[in-house]
Tab-separated table of C-alpha atoms in Angstrom:
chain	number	residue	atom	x	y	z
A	1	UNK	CA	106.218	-6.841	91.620
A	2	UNK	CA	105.758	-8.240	88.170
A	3	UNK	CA	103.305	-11.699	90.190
A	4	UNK	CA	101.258	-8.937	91.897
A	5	UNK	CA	100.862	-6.791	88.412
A	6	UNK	CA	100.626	-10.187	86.266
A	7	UNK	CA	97.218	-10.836	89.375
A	8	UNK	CA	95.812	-7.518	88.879
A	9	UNK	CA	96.196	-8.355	84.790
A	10	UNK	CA	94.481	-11.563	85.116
A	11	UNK	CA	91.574	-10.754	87.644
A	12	UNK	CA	90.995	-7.776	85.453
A	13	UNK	CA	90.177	-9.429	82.468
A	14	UNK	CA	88.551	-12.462	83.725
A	15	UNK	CA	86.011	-10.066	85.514
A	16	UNK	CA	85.814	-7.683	82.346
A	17	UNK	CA	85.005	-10.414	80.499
A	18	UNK	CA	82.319	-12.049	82.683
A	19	UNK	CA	80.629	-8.516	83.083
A	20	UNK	CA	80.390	-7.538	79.391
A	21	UNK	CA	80.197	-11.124	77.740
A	22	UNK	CA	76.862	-10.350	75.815
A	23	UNK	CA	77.892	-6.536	74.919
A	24	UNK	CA	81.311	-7.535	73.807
A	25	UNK	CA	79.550	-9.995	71.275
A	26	UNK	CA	77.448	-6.761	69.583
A	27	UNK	CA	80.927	-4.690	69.382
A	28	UNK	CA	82.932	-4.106	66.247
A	29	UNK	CA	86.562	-3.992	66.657
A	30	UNK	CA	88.088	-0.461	67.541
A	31	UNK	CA	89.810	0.842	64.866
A	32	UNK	CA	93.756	0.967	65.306
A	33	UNK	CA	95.005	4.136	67.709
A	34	UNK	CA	91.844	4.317	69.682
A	35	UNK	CA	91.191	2.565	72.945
A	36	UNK	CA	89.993	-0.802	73.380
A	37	UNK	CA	86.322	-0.966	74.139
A	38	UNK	CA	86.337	-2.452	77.108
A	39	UNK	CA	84.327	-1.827	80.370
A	40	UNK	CA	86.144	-0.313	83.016
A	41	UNK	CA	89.863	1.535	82.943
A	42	UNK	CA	92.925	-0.074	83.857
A	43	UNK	CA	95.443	2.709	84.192
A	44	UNK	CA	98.821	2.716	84.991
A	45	UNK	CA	100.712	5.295	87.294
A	46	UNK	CA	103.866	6.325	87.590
A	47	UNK	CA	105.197	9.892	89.838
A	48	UNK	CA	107.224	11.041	92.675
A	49	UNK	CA	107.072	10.570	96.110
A	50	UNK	CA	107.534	12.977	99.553
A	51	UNK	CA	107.399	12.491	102.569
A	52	UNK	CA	105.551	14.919	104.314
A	53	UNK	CA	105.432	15.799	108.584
A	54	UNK	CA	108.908	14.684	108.333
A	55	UNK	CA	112.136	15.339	111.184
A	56	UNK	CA	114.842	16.831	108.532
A	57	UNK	CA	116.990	13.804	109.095
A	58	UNK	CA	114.687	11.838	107.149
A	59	UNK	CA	115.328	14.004	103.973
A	60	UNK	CA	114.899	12.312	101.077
A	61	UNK	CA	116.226	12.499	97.194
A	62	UNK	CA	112.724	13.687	95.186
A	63	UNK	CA	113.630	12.014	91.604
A	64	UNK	CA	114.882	8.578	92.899
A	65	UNK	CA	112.045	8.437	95.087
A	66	UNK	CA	109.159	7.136	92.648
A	67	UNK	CA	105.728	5.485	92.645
A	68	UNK	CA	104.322	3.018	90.588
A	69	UNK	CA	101.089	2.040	90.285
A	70	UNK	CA	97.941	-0.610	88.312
A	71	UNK	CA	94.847	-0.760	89.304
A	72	UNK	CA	91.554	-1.522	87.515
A	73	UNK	CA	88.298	0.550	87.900
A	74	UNK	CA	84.856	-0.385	86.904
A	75	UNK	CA	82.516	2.271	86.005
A	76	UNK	CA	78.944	2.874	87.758
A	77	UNK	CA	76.257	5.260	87.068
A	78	UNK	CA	75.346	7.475	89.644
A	79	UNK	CA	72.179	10.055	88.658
A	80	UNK	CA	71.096	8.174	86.026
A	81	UNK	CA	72.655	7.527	82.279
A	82	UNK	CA	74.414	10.431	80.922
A	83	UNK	CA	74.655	12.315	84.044
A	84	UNK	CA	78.431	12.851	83.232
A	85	UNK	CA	78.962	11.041	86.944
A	86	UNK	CA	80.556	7.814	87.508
A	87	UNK	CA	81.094	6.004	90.783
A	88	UNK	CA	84.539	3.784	89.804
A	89	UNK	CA	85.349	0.998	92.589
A	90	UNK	CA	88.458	-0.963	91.794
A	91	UNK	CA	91.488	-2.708	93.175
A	92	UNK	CA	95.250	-2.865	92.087
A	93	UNK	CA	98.935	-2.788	93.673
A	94	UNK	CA	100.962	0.591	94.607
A	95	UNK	CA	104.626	0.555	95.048
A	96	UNK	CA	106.181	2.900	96.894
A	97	UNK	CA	110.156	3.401	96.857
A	98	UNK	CA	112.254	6.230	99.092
A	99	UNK	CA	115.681	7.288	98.301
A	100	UNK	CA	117.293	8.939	101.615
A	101	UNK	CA	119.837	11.049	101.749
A	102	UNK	CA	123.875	11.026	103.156
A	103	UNK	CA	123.811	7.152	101.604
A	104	UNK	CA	121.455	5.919	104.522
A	105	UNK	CA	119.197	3.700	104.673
A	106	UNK	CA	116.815	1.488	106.761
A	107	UNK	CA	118.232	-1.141	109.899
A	108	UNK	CA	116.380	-3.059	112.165
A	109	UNK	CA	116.035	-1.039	115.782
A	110	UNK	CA	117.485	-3.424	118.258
A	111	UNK	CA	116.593	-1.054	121.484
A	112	UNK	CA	113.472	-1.673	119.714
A	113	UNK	CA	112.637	-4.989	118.693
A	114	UNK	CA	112.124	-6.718	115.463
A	115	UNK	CA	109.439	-4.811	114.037
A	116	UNK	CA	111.232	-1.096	113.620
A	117	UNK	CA	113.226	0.687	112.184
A	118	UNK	CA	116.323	3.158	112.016
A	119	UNK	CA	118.139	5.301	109.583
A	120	UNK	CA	121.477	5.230	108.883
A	121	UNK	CA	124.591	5.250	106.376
A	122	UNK	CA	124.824	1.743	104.537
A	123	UNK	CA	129.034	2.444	105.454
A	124	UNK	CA	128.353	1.973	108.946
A	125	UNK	CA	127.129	-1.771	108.009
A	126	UNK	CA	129.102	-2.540	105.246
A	127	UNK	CA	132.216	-0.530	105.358
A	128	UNK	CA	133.468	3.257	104.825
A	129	UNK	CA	135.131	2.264	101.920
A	130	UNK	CA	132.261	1.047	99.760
A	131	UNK	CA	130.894	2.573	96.657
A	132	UNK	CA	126.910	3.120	96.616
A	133	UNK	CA	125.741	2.414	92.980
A	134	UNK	CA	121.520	1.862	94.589
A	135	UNK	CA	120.085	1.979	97.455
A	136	UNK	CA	115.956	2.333	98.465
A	137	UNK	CA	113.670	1.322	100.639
A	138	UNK	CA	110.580	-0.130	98.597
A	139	UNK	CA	106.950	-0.894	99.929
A	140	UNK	CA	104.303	-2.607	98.179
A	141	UNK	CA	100.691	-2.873	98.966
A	142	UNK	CA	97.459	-3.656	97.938
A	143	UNK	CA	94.487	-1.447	97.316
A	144	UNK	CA	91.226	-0.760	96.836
A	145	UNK	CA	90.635	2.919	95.569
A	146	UNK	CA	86.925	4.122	95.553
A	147	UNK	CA	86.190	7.347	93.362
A	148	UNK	CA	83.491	9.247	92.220
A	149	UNK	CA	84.393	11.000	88.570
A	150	UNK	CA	82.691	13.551	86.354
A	151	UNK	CA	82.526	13.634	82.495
A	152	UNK	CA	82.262	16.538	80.659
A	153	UNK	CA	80.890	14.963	77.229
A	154	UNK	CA	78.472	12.736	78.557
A	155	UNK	CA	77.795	11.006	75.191
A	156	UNK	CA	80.980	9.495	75.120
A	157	UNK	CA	82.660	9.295	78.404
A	158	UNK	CA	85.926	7.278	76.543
A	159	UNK	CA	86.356	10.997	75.182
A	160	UNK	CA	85.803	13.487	77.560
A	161	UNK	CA	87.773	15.695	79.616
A	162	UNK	CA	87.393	14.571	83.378
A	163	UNK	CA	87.491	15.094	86.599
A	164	UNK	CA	87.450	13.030	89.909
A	165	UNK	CA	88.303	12.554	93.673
A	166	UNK	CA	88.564	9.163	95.545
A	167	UNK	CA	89.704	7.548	98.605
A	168	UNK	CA	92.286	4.871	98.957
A	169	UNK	CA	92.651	1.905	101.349
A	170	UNK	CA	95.840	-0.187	101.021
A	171	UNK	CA	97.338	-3.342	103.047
A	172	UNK	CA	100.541	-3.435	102.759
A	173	UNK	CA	102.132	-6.829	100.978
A	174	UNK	CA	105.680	-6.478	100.954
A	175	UNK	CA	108.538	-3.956	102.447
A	176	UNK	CA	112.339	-4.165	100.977
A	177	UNK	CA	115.819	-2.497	101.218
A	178	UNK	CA	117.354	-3.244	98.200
A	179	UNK	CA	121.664	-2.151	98.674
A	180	UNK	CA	124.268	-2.259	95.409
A	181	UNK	CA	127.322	-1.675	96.262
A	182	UNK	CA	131.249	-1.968	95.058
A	183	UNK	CA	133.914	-2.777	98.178
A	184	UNK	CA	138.089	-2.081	97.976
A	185	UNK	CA	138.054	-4.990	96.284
A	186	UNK	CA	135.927	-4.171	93.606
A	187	UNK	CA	133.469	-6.800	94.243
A	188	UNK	CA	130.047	-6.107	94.055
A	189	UNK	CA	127.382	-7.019	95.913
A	190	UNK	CA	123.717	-6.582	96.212
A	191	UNK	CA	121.688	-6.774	99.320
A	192	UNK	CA	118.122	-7.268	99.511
A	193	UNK	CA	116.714	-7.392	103.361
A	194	UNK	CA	112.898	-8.059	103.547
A	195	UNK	CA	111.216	-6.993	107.196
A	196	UNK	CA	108.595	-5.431	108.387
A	197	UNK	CA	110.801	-2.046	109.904
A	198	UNK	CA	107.594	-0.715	111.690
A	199	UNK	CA	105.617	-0.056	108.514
A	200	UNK	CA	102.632	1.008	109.221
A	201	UNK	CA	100.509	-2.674	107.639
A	202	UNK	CA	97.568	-0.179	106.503
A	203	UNK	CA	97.162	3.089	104.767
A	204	UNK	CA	94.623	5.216	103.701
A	205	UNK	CA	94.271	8.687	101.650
A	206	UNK	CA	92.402	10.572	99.535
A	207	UNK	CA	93.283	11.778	95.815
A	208	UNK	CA	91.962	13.536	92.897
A	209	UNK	CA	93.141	12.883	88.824
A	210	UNK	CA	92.313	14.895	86.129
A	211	UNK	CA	92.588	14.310	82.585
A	212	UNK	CA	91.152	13.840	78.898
A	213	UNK	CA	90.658	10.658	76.714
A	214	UNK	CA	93.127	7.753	78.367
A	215	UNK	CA	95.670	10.466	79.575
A	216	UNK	CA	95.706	12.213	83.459
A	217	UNK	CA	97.639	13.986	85.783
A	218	UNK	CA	96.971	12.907	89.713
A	219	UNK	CA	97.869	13.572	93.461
A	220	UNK	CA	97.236	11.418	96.274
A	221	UNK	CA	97.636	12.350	99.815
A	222	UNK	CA	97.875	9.841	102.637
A	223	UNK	CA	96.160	10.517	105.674
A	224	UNK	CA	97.655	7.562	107.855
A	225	UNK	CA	101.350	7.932	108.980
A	226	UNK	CA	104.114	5.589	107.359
A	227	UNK	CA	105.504	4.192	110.077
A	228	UNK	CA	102.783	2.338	113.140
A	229	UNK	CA	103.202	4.721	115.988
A	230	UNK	CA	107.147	4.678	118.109
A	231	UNK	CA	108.246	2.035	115.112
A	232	UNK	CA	109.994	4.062	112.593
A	233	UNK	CA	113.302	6.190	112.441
A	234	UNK	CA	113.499	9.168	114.773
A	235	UNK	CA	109.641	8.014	116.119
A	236	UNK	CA	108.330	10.261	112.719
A	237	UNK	CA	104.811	10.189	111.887
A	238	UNK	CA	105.528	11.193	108.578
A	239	UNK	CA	103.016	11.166	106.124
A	240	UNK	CA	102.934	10.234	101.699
A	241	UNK	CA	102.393	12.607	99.121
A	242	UNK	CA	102.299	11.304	95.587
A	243	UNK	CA	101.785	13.228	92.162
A	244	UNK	CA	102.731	12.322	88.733
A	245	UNK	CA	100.808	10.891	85.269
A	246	UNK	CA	98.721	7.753	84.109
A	247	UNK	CA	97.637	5.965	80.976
A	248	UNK	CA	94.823	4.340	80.560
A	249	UNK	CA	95.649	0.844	79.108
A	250	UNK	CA	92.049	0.498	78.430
């Protein structure tokens, strides 16, 4: 997680930099408390996520279940200069984690094959008489969201109240069960198991933030299932919903 935000860091500034080199040159230095004047917006998310279209054995625990998110945006006019719109392209990472219920997680499907999955108590793997101190399924991807956002002070976009609604395309990089637990013998042990479990390699949504200044509240609903089709527990074609707040960094 930290490589694929440190990329998204680097990448960002190298193009900033590239884009604006001449501008950058004319700028004087924001004062201290404002926002870097730099092109573009690289915000950082962070909210809860649900599973929606779900079989109720796939419940879920809402405030262990969180989303993280980076991704830089560079702004476009659209309508001509100081038509309050912006079309903002960008790319980033997401990361996705689920906390299930009853102290269950995610096994390989042998009736199956390798890439599935099936949900059920870590005890049944490890032991009944274990102690769960964390245990989550986390997926990370790569994306590419495309939005088109409106500025209500269109002389200075940096401080206006706005509005927008995108789409999102994602590949998914990387998907982990991370397991900490304590045995009878009061060892503990942590077990990370990276596999595919019949995650579905690409998703796709469509979200809307809304906010003033660097600050914004946002919801993004996916419109392709979790799991690829027969792969994941219980054969769901559950579905993401994700809602929470982002900074803009710059």
């Amino acid at each position: 997680m930290k490589k694929l935000l440190l990329l998204v860091l680097t990448i960002g500034t190298i193009f900033t930099a590239y884009a604006q080199e001449e501008e950058i040159k004319e700028r004087a230095r924001t004062p201290i408390g404002g926002r870097p004047d730099i092109k573009g917006d690289l915000f950082v998310e962070v909210g809860l996520n649900v599973l929606n279209n779900r079989p109720s054995d796939l419940n879920t625990r809402i405030m262990r279940s969180r989303t993280f998110n980076a991704y830089y945006q560079l702004p476009f006019n659209v309508f001509g200069e100081g038509s309050g719109f912006t079309f903002n392209p960008g790319f980033g990472v997401g990361v996705d984690k689920l906390n299930f219920t009853n102290g269950r997680n995610l096994f390989n499907n042998p009736e199956i094959g390798p890439n599935s999955s099936r949900l059920i108590a870590v005890s049944s793997i490890y032991g009944e008489d274990i102690t769960l101190q964390s245990n989550n399924l986390t997926v990370s991807y790569f994306d590419v969201p495309l939005e088109l956002r409106y500025h209500f002070n269109k002389r200075n976009y940096n401080k206006s109240f706005k509005i927008a609604i995108g789409a999102k395309v994602g590949y998914a990089l990387k998907a982990q069960t991370k397991i900490r637990f304590t045995d009878a013998d009061d060892l503990t042990r942590q077990v990370k198991d990276r596999q595919p479990f019949g995650i579905n390699p690409f998703r796709y949504g469509i979200y809307t933030r809304i906010g003033s200044g660097g600050f914004n509240a946002w919801a993004h609903y996916a419109l392709s299932p979790l799991f690829e089709t027969d792969r994941g527990p219980f054969r769901t074609e559950a579905t993401q919903f994700n809602f929470g707040i982002s900074v803009a960094l710059f």
